[in-house]
mmCIF file of C-alpha atoms in Angstrom:
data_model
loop_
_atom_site.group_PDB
_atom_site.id
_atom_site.type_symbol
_atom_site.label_atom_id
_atom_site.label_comp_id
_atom_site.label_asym_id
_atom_site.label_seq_id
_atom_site.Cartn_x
_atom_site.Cartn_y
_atom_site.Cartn_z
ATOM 1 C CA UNK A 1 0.000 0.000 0.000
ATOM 2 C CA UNK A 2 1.523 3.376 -0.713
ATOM 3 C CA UNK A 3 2.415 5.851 2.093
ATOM 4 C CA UNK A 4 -0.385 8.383 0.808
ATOM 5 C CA UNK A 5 -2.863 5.873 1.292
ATOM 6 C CA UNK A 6 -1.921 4.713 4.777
ATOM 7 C CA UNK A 7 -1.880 8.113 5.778
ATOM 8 C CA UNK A 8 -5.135 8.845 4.258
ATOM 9 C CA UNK A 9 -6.698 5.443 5.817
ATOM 10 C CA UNK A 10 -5.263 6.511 9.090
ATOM 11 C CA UNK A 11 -6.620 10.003 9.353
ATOM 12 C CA UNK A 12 -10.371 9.199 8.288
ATOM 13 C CA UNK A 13 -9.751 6.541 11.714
ATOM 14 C CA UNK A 14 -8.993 9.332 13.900
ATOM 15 C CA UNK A 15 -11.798 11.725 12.754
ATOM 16 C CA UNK A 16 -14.207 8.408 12.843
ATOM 17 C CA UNK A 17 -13.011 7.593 16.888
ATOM 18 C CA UNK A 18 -13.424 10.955 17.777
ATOM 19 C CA UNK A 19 -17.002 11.326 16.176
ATOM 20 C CA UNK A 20 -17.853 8.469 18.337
ATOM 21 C CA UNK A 21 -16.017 9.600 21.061
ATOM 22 C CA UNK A 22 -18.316 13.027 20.927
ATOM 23 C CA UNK A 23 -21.504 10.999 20.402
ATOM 24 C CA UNK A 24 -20.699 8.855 23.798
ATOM 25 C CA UNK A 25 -20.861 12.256 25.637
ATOM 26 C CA UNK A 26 -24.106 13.838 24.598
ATOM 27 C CA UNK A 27 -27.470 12.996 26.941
ATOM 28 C CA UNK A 28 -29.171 10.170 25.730
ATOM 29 C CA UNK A 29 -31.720 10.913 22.893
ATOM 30 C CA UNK A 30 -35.022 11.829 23.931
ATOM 31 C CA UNK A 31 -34.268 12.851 27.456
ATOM 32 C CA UNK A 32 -35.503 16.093 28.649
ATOM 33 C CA UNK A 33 -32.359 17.699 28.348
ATOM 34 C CA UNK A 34 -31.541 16.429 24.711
ATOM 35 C CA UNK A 35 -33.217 17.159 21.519
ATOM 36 C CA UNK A 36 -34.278 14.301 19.358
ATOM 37 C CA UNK A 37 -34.567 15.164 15.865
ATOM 38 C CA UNK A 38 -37.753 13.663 13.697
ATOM 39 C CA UNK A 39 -38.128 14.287 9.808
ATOM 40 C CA UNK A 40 -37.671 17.503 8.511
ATOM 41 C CA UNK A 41 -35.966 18.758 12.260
ATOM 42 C CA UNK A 42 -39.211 17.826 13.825
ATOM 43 C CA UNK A 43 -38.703 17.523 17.777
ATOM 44 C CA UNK A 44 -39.839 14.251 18.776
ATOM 45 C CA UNK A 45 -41.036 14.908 22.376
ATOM 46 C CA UNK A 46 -41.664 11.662 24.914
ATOM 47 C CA UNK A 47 -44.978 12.296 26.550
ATOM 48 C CA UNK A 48 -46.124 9.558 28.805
ATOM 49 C CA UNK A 49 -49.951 8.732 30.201
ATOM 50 C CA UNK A 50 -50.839 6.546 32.910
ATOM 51 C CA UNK A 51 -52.506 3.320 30.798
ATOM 52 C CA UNK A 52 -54.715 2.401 33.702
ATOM 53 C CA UNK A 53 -56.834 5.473 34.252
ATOM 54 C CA UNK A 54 -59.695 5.103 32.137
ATOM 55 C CA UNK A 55 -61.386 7.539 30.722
ATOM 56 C CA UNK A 56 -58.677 10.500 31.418
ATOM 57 C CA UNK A 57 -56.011 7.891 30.292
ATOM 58 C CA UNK A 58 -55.884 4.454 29.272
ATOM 59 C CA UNK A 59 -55.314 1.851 26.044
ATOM 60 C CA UNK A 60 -58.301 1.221 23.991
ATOM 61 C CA UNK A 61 -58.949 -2.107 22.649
ATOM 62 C CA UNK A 62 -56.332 -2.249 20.053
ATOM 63 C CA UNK A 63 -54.061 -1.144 22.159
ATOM 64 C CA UNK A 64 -53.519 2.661 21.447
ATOM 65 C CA UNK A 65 -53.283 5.344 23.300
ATOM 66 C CA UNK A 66 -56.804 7.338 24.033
ATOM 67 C CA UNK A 67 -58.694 8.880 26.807
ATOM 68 C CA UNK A 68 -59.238 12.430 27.471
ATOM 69 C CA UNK A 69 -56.206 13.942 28.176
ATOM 70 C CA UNK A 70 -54.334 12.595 25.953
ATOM 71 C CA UNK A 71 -57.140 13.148 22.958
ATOM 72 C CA UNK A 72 -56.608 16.697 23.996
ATOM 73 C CA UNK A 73 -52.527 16.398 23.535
ATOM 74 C CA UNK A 74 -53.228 15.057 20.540
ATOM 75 C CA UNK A 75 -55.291 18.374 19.503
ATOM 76 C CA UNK A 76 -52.150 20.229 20.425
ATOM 77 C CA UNK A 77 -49.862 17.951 18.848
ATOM 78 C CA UNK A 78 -51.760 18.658 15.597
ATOM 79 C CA UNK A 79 -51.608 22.117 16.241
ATOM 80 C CA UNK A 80 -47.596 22.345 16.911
ATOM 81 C CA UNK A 81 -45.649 20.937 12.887
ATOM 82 C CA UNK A 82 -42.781 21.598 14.780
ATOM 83 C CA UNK A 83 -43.344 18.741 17.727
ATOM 84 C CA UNK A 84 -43.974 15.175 17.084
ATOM 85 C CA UNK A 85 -45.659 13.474 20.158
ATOM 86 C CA UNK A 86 -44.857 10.535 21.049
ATOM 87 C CA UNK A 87 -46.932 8.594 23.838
ATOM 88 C CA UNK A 88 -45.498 6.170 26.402
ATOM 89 C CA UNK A 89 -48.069 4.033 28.238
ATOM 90 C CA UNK A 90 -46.887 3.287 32.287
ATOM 91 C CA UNK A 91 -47.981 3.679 35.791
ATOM 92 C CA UNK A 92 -48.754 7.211 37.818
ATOM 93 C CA UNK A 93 -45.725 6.682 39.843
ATOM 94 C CA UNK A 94 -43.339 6.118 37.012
ATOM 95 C CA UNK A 95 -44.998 9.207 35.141
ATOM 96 C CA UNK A 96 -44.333 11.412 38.093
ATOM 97 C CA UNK A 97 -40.845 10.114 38.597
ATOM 98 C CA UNK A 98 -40.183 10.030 34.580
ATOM 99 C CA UNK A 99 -41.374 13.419 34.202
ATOM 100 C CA UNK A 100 -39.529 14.904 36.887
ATOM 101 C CA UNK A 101 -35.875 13.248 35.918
ATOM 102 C CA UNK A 102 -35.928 14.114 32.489
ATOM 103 C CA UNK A 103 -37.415 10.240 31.245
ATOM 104 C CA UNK A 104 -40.573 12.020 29.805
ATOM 105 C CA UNK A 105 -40.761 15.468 28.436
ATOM 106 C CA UNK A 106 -44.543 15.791 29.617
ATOM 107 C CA UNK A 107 -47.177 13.433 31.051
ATOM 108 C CA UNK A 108 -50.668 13.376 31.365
ATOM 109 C CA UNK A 109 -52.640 12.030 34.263
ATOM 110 C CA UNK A 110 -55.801 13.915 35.520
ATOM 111 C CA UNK A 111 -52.993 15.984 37.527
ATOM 112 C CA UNK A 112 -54.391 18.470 40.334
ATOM 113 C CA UNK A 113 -52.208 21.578 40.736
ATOM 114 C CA UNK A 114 -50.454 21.643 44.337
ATOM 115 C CA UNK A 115 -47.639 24.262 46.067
ATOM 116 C CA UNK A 116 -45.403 21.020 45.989
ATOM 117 C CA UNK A 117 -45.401 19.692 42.382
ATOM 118 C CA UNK A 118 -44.539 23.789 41.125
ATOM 119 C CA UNK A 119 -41.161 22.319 42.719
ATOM 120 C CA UNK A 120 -40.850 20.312 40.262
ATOM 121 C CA UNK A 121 -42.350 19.967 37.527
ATOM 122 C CA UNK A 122 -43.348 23.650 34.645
ATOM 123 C CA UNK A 123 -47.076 24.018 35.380
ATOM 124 C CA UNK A 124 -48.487 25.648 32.264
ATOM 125 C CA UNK A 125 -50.498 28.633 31.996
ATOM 126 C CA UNK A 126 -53.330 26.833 30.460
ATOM 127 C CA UNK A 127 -55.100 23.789 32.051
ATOM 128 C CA UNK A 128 -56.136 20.754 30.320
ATOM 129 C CA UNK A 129 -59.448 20.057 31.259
ATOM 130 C CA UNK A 130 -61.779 19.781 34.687
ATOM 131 C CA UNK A 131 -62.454 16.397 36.904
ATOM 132 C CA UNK A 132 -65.283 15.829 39.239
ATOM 133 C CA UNK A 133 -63.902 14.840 43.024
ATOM 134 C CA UNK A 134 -66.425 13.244 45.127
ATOM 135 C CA UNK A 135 -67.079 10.523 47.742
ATOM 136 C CA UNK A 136 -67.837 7.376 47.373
ATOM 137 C CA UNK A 137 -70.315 5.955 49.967
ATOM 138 C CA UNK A 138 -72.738 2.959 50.716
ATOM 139 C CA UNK A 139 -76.052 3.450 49.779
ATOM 140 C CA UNK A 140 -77.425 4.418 53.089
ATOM 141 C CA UNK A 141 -74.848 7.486 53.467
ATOM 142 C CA UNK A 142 -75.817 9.299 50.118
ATOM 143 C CA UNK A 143 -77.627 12.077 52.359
ATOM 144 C CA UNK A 144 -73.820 13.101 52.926
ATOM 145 C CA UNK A 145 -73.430 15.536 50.006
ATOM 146 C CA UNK A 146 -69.759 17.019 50.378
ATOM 147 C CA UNK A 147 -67.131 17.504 52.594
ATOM 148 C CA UNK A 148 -69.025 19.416 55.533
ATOM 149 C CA UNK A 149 -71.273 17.118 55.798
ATOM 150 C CA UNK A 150 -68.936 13.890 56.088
ATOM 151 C CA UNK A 151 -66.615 15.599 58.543
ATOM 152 C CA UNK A 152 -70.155 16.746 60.821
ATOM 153 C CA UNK A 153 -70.734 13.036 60.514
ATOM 154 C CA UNK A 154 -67.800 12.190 62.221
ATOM 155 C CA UNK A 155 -66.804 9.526 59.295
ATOM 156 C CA UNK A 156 -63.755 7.859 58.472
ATOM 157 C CA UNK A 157 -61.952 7.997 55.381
ATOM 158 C CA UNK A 158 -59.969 5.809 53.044
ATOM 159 C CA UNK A 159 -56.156 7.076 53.413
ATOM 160 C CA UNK A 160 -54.444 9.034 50.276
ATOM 161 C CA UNK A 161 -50.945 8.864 49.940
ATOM 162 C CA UNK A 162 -49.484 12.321 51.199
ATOM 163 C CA UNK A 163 -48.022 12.927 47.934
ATOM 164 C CA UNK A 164 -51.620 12.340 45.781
ATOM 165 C CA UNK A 165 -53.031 15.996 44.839
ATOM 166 C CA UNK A 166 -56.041 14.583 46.401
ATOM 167 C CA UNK A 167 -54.897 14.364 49.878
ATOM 168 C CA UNK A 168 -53.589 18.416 49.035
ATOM 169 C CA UNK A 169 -57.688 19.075 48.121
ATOM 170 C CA UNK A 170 -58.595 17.333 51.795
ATOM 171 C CA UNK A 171 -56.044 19.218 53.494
ATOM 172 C CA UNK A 172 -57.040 22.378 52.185
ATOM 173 C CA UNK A 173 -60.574 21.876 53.522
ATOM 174 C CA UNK A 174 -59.351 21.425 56.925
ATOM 175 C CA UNK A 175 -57.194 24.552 56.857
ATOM 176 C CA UNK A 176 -60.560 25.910 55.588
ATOM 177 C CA UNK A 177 -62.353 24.552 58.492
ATOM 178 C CA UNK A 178 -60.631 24.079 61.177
ATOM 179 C CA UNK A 179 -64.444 23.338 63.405
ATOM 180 C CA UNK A 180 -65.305 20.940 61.057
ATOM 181 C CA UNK A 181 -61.985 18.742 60.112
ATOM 182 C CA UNK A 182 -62.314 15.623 58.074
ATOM 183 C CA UNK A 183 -60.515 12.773 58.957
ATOM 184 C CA UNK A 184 -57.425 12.755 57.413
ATOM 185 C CA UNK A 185 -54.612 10.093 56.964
ATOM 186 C CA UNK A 186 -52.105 9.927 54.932
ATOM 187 C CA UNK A 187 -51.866 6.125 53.148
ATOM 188 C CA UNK A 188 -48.487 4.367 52.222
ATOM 189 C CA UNK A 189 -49.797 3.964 49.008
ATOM 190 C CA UNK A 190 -50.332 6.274 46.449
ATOM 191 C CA UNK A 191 -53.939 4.441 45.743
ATOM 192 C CA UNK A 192 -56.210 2.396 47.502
ATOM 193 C CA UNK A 193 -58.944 0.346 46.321
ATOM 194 C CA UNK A 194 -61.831 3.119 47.351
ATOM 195 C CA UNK A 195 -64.867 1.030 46.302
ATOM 196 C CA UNK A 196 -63.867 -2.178 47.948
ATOM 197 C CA UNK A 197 -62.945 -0.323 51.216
ATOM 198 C CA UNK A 198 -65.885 1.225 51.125
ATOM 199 C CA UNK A 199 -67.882 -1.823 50.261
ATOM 200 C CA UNK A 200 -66.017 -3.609 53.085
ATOM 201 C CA UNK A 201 -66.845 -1.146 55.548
ATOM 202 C CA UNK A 202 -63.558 -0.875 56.217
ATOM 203 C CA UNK A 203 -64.057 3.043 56.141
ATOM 204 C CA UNK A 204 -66.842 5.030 55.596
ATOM 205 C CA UNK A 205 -66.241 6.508 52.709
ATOM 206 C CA UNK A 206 -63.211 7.645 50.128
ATOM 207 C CA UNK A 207 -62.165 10.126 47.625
ATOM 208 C CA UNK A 208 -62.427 9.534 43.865
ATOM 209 C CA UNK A 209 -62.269 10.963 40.286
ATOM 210 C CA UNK A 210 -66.229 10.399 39.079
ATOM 211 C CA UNK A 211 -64.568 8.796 35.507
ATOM 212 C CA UNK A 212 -62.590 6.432 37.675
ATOM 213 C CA UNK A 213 -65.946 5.640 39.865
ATOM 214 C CA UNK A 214 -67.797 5.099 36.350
ATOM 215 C CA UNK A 215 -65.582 2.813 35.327
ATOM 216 C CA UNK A 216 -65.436 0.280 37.557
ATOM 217 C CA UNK A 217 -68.930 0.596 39.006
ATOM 218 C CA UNK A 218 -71.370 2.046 36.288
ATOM 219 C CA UNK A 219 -69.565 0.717 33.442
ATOM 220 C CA UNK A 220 -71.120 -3.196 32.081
ATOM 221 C CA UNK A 221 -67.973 -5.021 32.783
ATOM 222 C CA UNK A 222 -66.327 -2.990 35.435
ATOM 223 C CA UNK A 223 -64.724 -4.779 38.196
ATOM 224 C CA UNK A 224 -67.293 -3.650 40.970
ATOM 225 C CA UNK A 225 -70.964 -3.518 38.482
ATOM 226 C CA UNK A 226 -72.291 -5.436 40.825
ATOM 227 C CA UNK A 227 -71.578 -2.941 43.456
ATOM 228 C CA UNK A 228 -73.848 -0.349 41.155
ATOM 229 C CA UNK A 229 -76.386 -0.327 43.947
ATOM 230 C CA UNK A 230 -74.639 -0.563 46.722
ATOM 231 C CA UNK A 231 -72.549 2.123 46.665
ATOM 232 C CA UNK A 232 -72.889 5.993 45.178
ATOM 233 C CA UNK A 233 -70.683 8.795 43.933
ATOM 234 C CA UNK A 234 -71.566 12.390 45.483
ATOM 235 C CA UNK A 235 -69.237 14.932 43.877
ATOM 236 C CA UNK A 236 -68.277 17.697 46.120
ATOM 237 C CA UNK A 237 -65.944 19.595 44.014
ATOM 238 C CA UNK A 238 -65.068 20.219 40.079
ATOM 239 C CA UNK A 239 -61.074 20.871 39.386
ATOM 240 C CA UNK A 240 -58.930 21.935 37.196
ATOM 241 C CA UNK A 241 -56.340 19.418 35.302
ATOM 242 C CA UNK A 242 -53.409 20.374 34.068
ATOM 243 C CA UNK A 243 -50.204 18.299 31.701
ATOM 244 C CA UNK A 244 -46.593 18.280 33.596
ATOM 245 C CA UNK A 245 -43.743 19.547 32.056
ATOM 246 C CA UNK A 246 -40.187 18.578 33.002
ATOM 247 C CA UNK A 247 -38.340 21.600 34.039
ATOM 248 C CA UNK A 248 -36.142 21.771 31.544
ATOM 249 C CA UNK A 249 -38.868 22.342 29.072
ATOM 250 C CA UNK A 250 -40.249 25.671 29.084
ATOM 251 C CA UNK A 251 -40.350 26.612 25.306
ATOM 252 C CA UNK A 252 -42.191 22.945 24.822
ATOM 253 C CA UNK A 253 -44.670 24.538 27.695
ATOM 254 C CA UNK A 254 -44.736 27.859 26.280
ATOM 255 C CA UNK A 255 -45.692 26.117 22.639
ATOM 256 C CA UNK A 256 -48.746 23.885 24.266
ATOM 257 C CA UNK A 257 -49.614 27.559 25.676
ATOM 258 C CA UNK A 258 -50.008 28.747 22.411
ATOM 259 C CA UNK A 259 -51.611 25.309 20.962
ATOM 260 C CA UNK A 260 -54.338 25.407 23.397
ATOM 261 C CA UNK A 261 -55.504 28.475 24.069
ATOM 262 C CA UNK A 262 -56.504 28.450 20.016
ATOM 263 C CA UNK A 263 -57.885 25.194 20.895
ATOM 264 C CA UNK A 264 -60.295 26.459 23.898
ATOM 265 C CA UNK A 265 -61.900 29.190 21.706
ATOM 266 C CA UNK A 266 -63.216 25.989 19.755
ATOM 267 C CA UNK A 267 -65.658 23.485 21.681
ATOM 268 C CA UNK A 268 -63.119 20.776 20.737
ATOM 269 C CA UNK A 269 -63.021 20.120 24.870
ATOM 270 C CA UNK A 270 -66.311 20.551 25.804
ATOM 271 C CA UNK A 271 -67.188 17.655 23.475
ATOM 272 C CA UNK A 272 -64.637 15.314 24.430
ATOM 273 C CA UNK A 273 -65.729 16.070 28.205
ATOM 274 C CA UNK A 274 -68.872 15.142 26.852
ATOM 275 C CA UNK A 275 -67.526 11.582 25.083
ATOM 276 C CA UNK A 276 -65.184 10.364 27.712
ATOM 277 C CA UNK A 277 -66.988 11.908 31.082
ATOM 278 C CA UNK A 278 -70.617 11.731 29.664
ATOM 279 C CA UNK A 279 -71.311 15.240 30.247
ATOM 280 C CA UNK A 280 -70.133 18.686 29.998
ATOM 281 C CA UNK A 281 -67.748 19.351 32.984
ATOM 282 C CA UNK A 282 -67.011 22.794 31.367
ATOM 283 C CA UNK A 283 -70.559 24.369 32.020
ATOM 284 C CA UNK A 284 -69.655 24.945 35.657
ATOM 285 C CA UNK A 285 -66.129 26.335 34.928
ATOM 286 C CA UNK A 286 -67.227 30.118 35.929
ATOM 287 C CA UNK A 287 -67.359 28.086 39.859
ATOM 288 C CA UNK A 288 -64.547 26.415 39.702
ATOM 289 C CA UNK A 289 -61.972 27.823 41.928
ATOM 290 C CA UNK A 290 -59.319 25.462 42.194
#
C-alpha cells in the first residue's frame, strides 16, 4: 500500500473515533435535556400517560393510546408541525418520577395543581381540562353531600398517599375549616382500592375521580358492576387538570400555551368532556376555583 494511502486510511480513523467519542458524551436521545430530531428537524417529544386510568387515560382495545387527556394532547400535537408526540403508556408513579428526571418530556394524568409539584415539575399557563372529586359511599350514606357534611358526621376515610393531589384538596378543607376537620390520613400507598374499602366497611367513605368511579362501578364489565347499587358517587368539588412539564422544558410549555388556548376558543373540549366523562364538565367552569 503506498504511504499516501496509509496516511489517508489513518486520518479518516482518527476523525471516525473521535465522532464516536463526541456521540458517547451527549445525553441520551429523547431525554428532557436532549433534543431528538424527527423528519424535517421535527422535535420528537416523549410524553407519557398513565394506561390504567380510564377515561382521562388508558389503552383502547387495540391497544392505542386514548382517553381524554391525551385526545386533547393530541389536539395540540396537531396544532404544533414543529413537535412530534410521542406517547409512552406506564404507571402514575413512574410518570411522576419520569417526568420529573428528564425520562418524559410531559405526562398526562388527571394531575391536580399543588404548592409542591410547582417544585418540580413547569405548570403551564393553560389547564387541560376539569375532573369531578367526590365521595364514594354505601347506599345508606348518600344524604352526605360534600365535605361538611362527612366531617359533621364524624366519618372515616380511606387514606391518600401524602403525595396524591387529592390528599392536598382534603387538606385544604381542613385549613378551611378548622371546626369541622375531616378525617385525614395519609396512606403508604399512592392508591387504595376506594370502592372495595368502602364496600367492606372498612371506612366510611373515600375520595375519587367520578370517571374512575364510572368505570369500575357504572360501566357493564367494570370490576365492581355489581356494586352499582350498593354504593354511590356524590361529587363535592369540580377541578382543574393540568399536563406536567419537566423543568427543563419551558419553550415545549410555552408552545402547548399557544396550541391550546386556540384550541379552547373551539368546543373541541367541551365535546370530548362530553364523550369520555358523559357530560359537559365545562358548564360549571365560571365556579370552579381550584
Amino acid at each position: 500500500m503506498k504511504f499516501k494511502q496509509i496516511v489517508k486510511l489513518t486520518s479518516i480513523s482518527i476523525v471516525a473515533a473521535a465522532l464516536l467519542t463526541a456521540c458517547g458524551d451527549e445525553p441520551q436521545s429523547g431525554s428532557a435535556s436532549s433534543k431528538e430530531e424527527g423528519k424535517d428537524g421535527v422535535t420528537v417529544v416523549k410524553v407519557a400517560y398513565d394506561q390504567a386510568s380510564k377515561p382521562m387515560t388508558y389503552l383502547d382495545e387495540n391497544g392505542n393510546p386514548t382517553g381524554y387527556d391525551v385526545e386533547v394532547m393530541k389536539l395540540v400535537d396537531e396544532a404544533l408541525p414543529q413537535y412530534e408526540f410521542d406517547y409512552v403508556g406506564t404507571t402514575s408513579d413512574d410518570l411522576l418520577i419520569g417526568v420529573e428526571q428528564g425520562k418524559y418530556h410531559a405526562g398526562v394524568k388527571n394531575a391536580f395543581w399543588t404548592e409542591e409539584r410547582t417544585q418540580k415539575y413547569i405548570f403551564p399557563k393553560e389547564f387541560l381540562g376539569l375532573s369531578s372529586a367526590g365521595l364514594v359511599l354505601k347506599k345508606e350514606n348518600a344524604h352526605i353531600k360534600n365535605l361538611s357534611d362527612f366531617a359533621k358526621a364524624g366519618y372515616t376515610l380511606a387514606p391518600i398517599a401524602a403525595n396524591n393531589a387529592q390528599y392536598t384538596v382534603i387538606a385544604e378543607y381542613n385549613e378551611a375549616n378548622p371546626d369541622n376537620p375531616v378525617k385525614l390520613q395519609a396512606g403508604e400507598e399512592f392508591t387504595v382500592d376506594v370502592v372495595q374499602w368502602v364496600n367492606e366497611g372498612r371506612v366510611d367513605g373515600g375520595v375519587q375521580i367520578e370517571g374512575a368511579f364510572n368505570g369500575q362501578v357504572l360501566t357493564e364489565g367494570g370490576p365492581y358492576y355489581n356494586l352499582k347499587d350498593e354504593v354511590v358517587y356524590n361529587e363535592f368539588a369540580v377541578i382543574k387538570t393540568w399536563p406536567l412539564f419537566n423543568k427543563k422544558q419551558q419553550e415545549f410549555a410555552d408552545a402547548y400555551d399557544q396550541a391550546i388556548a386556540e384550541i379552547k376558543k373551539t368546543d373541541a373540549l367541551q365535546q370530548l368532556s362530553k364523550e369520555f366523562y358523559g357530560k359537559d364538565l365545562f358548564e360549571v367552569l365560571d365556579s370552579v376555583n381550584r
